[in-house]
CSV table of C-alpha atoms and ligand atoms in Angstrom, one decimal:
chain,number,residue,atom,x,y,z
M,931,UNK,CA,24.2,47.6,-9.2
M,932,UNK,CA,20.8,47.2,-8.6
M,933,UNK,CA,18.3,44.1,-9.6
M,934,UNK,CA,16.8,45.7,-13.3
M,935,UNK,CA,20.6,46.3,-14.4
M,936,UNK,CA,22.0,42.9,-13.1
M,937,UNK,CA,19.0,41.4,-14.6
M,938,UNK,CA,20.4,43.1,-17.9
M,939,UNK,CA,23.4,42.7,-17.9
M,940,UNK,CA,24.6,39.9,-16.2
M,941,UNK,CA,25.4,36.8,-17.9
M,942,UNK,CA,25.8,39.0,-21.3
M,943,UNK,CA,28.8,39.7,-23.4
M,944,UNK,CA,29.1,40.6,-27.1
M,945,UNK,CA,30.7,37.6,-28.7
M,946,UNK,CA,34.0,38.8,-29.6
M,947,UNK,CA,33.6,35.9,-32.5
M,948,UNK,CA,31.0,37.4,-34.4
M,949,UNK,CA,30.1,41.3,-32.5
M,950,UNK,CA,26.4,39.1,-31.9
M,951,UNK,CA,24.8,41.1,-29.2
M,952,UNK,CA,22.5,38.5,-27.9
M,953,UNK,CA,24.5,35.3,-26.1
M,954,UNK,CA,23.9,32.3,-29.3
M,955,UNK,CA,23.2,29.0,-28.1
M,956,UNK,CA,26.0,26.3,-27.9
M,957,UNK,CA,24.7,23.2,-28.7
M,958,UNK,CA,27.4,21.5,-28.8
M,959,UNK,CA,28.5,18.7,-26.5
M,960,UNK,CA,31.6,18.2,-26.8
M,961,UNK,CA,34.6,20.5,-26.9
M,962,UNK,CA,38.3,20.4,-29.1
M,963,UNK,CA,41.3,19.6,-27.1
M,964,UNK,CA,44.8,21.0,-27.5
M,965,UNK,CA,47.4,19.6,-29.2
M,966,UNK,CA,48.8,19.2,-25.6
M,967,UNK,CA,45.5,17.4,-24.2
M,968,UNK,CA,44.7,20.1,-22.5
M,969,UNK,CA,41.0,22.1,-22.2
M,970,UNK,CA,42.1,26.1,-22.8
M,971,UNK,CA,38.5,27.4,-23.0
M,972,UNK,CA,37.9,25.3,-19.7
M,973,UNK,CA,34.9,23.2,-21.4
M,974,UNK,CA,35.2,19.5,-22.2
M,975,UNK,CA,32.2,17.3,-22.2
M,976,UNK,CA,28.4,18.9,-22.2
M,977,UNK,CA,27.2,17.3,-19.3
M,978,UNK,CA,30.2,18.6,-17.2
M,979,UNK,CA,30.0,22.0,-18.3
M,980,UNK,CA,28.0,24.2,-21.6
M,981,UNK,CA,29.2,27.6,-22.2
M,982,UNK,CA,25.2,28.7,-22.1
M,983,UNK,CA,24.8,26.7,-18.8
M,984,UNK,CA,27.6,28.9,-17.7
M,985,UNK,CA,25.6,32.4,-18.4
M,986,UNK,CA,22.7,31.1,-16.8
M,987,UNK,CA,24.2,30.5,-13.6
M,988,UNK,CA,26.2,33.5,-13.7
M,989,UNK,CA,23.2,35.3,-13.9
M,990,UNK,CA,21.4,33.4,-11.0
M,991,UNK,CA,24.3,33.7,-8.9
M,992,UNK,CA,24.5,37.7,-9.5
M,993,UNK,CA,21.1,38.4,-9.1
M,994,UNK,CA,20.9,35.9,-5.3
M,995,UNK,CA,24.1,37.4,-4.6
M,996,UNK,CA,26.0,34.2,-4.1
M,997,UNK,CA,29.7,33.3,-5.2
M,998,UNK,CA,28.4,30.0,-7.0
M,999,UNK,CA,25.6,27.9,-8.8
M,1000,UNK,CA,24.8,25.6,-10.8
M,1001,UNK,CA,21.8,24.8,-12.9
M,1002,UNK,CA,19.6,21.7,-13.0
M,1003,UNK,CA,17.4,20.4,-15.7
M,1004,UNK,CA,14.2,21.0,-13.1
M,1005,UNK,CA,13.9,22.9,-9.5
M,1006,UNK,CA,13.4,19.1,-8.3
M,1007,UNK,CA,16.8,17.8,-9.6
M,1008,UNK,CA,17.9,21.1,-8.1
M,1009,UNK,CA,16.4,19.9,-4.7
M,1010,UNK,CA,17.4,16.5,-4.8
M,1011,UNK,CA,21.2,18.0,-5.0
M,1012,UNK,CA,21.5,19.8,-2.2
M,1013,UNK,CA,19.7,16.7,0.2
M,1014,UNK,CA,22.1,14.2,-1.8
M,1015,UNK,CA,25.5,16.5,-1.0
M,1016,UNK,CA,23.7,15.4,2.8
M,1017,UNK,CA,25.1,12.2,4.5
M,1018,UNK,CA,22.7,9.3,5.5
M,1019,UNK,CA,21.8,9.5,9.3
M,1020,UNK,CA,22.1,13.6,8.1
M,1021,UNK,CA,19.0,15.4,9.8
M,1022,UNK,CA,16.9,17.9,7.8
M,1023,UNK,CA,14.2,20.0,9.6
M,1024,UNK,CA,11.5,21.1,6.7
M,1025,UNK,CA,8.1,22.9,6.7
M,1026,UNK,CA,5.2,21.2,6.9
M,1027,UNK,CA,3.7,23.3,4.4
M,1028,UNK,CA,5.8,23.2,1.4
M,1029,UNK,CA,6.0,22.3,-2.2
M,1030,UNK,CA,4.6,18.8,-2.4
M,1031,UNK,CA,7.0,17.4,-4.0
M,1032,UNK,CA,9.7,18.5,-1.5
M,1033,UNK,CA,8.1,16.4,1.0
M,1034,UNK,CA,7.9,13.4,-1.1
M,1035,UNK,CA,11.6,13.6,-2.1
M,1036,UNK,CA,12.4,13.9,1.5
M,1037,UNK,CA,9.6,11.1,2.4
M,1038,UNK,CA,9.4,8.4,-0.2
M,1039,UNK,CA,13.0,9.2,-2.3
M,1040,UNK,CA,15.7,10.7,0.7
M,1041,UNK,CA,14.2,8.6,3.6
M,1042,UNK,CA,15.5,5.5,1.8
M,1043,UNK,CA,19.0,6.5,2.1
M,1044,UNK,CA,18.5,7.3,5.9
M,1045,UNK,CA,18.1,11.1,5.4
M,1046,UNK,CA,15.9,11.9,8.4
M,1047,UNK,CA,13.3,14.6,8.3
M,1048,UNK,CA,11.1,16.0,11.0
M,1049,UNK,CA,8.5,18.3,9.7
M,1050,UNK,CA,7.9,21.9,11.4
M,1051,UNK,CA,5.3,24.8,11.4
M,1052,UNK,CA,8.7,26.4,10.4
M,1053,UNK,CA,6.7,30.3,11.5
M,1054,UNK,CA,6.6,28.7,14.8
M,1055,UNK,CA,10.6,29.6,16.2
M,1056,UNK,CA,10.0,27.3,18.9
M,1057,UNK,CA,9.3,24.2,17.5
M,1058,UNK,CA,12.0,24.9,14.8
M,1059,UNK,CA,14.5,25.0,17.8
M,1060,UNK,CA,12.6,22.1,19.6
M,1061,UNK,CA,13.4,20.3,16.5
M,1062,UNK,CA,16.9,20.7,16.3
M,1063,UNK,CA,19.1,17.6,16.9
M,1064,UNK,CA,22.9,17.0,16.9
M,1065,UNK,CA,22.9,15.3,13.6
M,1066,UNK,CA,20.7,18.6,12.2
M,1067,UNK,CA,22.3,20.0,9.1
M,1068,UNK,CA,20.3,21.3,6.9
M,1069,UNK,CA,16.9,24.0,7.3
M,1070,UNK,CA,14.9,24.5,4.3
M,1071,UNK,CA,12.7,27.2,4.3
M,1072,UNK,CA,10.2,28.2,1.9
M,1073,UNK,CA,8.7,31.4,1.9
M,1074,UNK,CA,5.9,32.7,0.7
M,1075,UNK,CA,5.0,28.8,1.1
M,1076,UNK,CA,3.0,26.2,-0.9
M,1077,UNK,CA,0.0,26.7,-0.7
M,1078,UNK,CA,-0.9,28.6,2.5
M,1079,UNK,CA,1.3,31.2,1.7
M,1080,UNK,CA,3.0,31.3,5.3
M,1081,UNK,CA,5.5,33.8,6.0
M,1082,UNK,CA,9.0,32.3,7.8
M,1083,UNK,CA,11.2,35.4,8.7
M,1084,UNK,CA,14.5,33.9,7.1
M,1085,UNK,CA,17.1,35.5,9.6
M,1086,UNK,CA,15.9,34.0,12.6
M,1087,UNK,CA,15.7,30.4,11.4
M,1088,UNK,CA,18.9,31.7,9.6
M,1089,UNK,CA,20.2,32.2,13.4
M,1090,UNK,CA,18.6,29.1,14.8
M,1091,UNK,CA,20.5,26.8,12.2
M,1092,UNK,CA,24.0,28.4,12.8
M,1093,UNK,CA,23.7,28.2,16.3
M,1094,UNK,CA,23.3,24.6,16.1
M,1095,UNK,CA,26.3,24.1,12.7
M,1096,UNK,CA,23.8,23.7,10.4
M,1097,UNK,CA,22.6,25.9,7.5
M,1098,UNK,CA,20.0,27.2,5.9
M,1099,UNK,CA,18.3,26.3,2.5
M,1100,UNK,CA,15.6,28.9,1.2
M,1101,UNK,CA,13.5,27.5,-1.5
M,1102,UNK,CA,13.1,31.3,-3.6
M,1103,UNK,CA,11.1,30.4,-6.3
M,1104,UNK,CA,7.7,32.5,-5.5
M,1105,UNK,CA,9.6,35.4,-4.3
M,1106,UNK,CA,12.5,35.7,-6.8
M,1107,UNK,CA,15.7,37.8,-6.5
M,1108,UNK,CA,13.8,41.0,-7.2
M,1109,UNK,CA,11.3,40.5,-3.9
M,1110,UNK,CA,13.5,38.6,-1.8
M,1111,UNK,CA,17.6,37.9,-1.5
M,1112,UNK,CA,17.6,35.1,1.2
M,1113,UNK,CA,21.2,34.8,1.0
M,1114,UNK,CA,21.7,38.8,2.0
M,1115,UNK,CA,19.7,37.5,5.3
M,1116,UNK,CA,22.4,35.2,5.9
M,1117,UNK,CA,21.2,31.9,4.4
M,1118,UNK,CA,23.7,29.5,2.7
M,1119,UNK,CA,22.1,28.4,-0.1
M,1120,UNK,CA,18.9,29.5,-2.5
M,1121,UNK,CA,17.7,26.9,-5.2
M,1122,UNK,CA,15.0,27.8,-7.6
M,1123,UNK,CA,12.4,26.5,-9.9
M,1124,UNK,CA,13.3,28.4,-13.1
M,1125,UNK,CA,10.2,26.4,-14.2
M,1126,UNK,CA,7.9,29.3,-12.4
M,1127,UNK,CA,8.7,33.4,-12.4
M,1128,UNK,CA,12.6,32.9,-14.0
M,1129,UNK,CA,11.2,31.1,-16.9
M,1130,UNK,CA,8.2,33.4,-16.6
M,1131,UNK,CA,6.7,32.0,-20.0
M,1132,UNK,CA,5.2,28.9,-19.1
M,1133,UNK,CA,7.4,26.9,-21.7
M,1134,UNK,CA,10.7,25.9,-19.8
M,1135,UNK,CA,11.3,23.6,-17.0
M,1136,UNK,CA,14.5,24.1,-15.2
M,1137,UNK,CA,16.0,24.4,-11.7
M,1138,UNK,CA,19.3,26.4,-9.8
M,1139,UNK,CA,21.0,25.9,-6.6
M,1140,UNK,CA,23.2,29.2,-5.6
M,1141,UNK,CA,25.6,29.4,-3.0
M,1142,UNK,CA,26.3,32.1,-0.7
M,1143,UNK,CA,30.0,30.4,-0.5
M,1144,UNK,CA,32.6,28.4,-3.0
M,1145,UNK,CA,32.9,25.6,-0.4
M,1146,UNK,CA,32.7,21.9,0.1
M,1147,UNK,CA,28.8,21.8,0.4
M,1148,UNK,CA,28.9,23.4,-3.6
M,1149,UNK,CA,31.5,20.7,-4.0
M,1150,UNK,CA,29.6,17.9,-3.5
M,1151,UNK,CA,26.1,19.6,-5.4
M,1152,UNK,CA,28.8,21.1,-8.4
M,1153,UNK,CA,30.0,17.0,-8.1
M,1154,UNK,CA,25.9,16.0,-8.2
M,1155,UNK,CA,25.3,18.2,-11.2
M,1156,UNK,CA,28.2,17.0,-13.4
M,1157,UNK,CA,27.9,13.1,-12.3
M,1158,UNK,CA,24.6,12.6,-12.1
M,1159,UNK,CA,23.7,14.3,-15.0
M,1160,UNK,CA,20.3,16.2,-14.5
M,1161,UNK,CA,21.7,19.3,-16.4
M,1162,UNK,CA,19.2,21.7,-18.4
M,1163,UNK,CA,20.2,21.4,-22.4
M,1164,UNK,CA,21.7,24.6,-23.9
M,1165,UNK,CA,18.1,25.8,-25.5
M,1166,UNK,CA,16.0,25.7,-22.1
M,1167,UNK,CA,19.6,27.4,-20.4
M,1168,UNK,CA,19.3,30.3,-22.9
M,1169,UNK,CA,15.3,30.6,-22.7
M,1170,UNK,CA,15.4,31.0,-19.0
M,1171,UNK,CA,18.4,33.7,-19.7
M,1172,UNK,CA,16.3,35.7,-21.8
M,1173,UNK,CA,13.4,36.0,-19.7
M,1174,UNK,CA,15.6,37.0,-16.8
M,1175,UNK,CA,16.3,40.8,-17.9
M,1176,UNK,CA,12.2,41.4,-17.7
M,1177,UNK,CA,11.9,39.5,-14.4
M,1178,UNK,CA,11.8,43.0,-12.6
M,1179,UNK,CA,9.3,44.3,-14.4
M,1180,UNK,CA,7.1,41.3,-14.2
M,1181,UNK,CA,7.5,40.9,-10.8
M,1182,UNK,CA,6.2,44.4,-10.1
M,1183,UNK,CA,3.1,43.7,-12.4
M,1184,UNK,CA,2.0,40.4,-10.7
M,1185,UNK,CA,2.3,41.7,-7.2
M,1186,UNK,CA,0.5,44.5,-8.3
M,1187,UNK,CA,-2.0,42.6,-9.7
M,1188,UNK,CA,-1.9,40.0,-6.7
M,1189,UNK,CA,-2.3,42.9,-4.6
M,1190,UNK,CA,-6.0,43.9,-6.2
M,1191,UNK,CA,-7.1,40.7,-6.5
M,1192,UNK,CA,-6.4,39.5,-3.0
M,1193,UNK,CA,-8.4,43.0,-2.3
M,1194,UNK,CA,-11.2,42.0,-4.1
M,1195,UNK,CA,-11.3,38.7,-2.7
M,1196,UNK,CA,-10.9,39.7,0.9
M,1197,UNK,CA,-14.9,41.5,0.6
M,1198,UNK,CA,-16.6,39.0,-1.1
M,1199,UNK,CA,-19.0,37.4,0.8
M,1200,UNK,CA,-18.4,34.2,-1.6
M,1201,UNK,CA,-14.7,33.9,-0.1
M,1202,UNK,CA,-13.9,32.7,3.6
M,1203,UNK,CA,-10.4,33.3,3.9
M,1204,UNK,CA,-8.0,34.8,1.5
M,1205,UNK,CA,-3.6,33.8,2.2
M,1206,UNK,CA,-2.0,36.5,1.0
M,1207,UNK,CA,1.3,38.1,2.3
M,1208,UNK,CA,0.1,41.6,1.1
M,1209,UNK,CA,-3.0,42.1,3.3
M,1210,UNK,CA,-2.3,43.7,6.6
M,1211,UNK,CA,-4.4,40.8,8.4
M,1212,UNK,CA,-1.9,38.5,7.2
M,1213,UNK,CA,0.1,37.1,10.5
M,1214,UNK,CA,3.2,37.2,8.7
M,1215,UNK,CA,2.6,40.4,7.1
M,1216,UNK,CA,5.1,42.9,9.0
M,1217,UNK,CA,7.8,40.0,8.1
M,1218,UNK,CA,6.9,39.8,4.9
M,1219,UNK,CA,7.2,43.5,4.9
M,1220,UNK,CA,10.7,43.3,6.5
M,1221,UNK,CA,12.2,40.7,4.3
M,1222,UNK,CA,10.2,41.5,0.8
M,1223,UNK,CA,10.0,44.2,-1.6
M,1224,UNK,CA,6.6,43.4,-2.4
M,1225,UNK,CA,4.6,40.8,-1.8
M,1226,UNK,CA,4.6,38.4,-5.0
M,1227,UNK,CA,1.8,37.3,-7.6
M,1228,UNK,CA,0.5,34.3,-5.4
M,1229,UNK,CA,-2.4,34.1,-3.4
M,1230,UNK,CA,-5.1,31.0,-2.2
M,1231,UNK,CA,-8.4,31.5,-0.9
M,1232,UNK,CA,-10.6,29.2,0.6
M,1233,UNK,CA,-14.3,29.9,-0.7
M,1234,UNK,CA,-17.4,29.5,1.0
M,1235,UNK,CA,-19.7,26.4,0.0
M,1236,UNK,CA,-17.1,23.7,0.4
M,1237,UNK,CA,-15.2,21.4,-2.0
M,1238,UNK,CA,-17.7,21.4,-4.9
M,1239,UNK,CA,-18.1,24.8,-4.7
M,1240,UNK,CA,-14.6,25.5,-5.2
M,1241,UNK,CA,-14.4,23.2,-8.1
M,1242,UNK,CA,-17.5,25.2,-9.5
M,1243,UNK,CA,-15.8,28.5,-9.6
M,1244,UNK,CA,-12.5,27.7,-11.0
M,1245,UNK,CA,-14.4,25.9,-13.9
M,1246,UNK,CA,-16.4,29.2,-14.4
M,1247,UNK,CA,-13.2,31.4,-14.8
M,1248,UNK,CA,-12.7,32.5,-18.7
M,1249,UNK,CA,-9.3,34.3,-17.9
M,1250,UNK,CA,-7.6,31.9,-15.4
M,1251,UNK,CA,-7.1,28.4,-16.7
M,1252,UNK,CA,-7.2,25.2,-14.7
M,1253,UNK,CA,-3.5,24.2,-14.3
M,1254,UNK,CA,-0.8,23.1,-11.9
M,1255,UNK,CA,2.5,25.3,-11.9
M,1256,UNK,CA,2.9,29.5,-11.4
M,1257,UNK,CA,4.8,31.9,-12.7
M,1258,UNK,CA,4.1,32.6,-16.3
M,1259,UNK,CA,2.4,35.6,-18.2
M,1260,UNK,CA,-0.9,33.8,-18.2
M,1261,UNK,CA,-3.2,33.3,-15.3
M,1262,UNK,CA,-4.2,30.2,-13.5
M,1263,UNK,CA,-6.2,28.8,-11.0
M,1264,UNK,CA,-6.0,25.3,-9.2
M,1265,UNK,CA,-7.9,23.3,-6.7
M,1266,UNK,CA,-4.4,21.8,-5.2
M,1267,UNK,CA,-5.5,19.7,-2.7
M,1268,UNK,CA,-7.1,17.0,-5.6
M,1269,UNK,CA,-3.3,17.4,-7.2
M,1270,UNK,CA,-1.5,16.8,-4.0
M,1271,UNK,CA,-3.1,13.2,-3.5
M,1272,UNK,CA,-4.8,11.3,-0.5
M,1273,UNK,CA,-2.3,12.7,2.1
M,1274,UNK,CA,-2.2,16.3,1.2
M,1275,UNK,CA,-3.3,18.8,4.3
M,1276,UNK,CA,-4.6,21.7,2.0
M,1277,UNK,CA,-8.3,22.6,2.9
M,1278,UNK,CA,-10.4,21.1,0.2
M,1279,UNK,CA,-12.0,24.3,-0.4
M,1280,UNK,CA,-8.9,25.7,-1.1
M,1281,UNK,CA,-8.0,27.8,-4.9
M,1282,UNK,CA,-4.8,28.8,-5.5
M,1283,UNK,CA,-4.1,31.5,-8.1
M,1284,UNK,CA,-0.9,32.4,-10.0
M,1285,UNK,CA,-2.0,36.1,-11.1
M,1286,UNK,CA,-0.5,36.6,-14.5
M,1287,UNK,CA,0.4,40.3,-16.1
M,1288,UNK,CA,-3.7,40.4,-17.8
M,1289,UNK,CA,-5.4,43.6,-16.5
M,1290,UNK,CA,-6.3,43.4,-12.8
M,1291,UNK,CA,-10.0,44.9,-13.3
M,1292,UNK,CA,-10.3,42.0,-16.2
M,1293,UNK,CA,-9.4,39.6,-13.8
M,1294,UNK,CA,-11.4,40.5,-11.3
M,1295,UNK,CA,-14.3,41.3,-13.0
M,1296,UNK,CA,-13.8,37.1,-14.3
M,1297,UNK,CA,-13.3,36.3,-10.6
M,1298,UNK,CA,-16.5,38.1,-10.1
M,1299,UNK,CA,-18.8,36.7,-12.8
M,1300,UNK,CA,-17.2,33.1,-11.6
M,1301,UNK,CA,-17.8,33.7,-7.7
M,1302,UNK,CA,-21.7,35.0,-8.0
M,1303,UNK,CA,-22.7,31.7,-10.1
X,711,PLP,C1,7.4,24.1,-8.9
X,711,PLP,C2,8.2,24.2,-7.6
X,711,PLP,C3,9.2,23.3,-7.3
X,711,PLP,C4,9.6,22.2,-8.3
X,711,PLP,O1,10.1,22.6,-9.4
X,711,PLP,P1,10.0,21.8,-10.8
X,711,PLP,O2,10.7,22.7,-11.8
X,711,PLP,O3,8.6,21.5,-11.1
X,711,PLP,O4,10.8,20.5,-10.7
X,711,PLP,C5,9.9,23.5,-6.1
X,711,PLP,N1,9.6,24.4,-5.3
X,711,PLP,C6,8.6,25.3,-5.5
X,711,PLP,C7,8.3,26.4,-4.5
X,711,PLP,C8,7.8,25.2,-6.7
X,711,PLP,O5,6.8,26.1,-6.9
């Protein structure tokens, strides 16, 4: 089947209970036993397991193409799984640019159990394999990445990490299922922030790890999930569902939309550089084109004038509000090196832009009136 009907159908069944065609909500945590102790529907306790829960991943897992997953109450507990089904002395190679709070979790969280990290320009093949160590066993990618929007072509680091017995993480959350399946490329594992394009609606925070296999690795982040607790309640589980089956459709309209404004951006003299996957003088463009159905609805852009000038046009934008996060219906617009902190390696002058599903001319024409001052 292809993405729009599994991102219909999947995760779906009329409740034989009551013929109610959307999936209700189970709220409840905690589950009858049989007069013989046993569990016969399989739930017990609802920090082990919610019958919700239980659509959501199904859905994930359908839509990545994986045989398992399991959902997290943010992407970051979703991170913090996979590194903690690792061993200490385990070695993790990482890109250097990546979601910010990935590389605090590895530096200031994972590093204290003797996780080791070394940090990669993870486009660069050849320092990913100069990296590579006998106690290597884990490669995260993340592409389109945060914020330069740096393409990593997944099957070769995919190839790099088997070679050497480790695998492959691919952090999917700005591409989605419906512009990129990581795991049909050979990666392991793909782990989401639902907070972003699943969610879609800018009021759920959630996270999912899928697995291309049922094996010990899952074990241990299944093990994570259910122990350690950070599950997503039943409400946020069925909010994420339901904004699934018109991810497709939304995708399409914010790379659409990313497409025009990147355009627009790319001639104006107020701009210096525009990182966007979709313009053919991107260098990771052809990959991009290779591994992506389109090319997403994020873009940054570096604009001329300096840090106060780019804090000067984001606070002249009507449309595009100043916030952190991506995804939703809405447009925004962030300086992100000031919300990184003191150690952050973003260009000062750098905007990033979520492009929500507004229409492109109205957003352009806001980018416009905001860029010429
Ligand atoms: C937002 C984000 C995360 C973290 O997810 P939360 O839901 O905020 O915990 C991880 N990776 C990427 C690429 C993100 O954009």
């Amino acid at each position: 089947m292809r993405i729009e009907t599994l991102a219909v159908h999947s995760g779906r069944a009329v409740d034989t209970a009551t013929g109610a065609v959307t999936p209700p909500i189970h709220m409840s945590t905690t589950f009858q036993r049989a007069a013989d102790g046993t569990y016969p529907q399989g739930y017990i306790y609802g920090r082990s397991g919610n019958p919700t829960r239980t659509l959501l991943e199904d859905c994930v897992r359908e839509l990545e193409g994986g045989e398992a997953a399991a959902a997290f109450s943010s992407g970051m507990a979703a991170i913090m799984s996979v590194f903690q089904a690792l061993s200490p002395g385990d070695h993790v190679i990482a890109p250097r640019d990546i979601y910010h709070g990935t590389t605090r979790l590895l530096r200031e969280i994972m590093a204290r159990w003797n996780l080791k990290t070394t940090f990669v320009d993870m486009t660069d093949l050849e320092e990913v394999r100069q990296a590579i160590s006998d106690s290597t066993k884990l490669i995260f990618v993340e592409t389109p990445s945060n914020p330069l929007l740096k393409i990593t072509d997944i099957s070769a680091v995919v190839d790099i990490a088997h070679q050497s017995g480790a695998r492959c993480i691919c952090d999917n959350t700005w591409a989605t299922p419906v512009l990129q399946r990581p795991l049909t490329l050979g990666a392991d594992l793909v782990v989401h922030s639902s907070t972003k394009y699943l969610g879609g609606h800018g009021d759920v925070t959630g996270g999912v790890v899928v697995s291309a296999r049922e094996d010990d690795l899952f074990g241990k982040i299944r093990q994570i999930q259910q122990s350690g607790g950070a599950v997503p309640s039943p409400f946020d589980c069925w909010l994420t569902l339901r904004s699934i089956r018109t991810l497709p459709y939304r995708m399409r309209a914010h790379s659409e939309n990313a497409v025009k404004v990147a355009e627009f951006l790319d001639g104006h003299p107020g701009v210096a550089e525009v990182f966007y996957p979709g313009l053919v003088s991107h260098p990771g463009h052809e990959t991009a084109r290779n591994q992506m159905n389109l090319f997403g609805g994020m873009l940054s852009c570096r604009v001329r004038g300096g840090k106060e000038e780019a804090f000067r046009v984001a606070a002249k934008t009507r449309l595009f509000t100043r916030a952190t996060s991506l995804g939703s219906y809405e447009s925004l617009i962030e300086h992100r090196a000031s919300i990184e902190g003191p150690e952050s390696r973003t260009p000062d002058d750098l905007l990033r832009l979520s492009v929500g599903l507004e229409n492109a001319e109205d957003l352009i024409e806001d980018l416009e009136q905001a860029l010429t001052g």
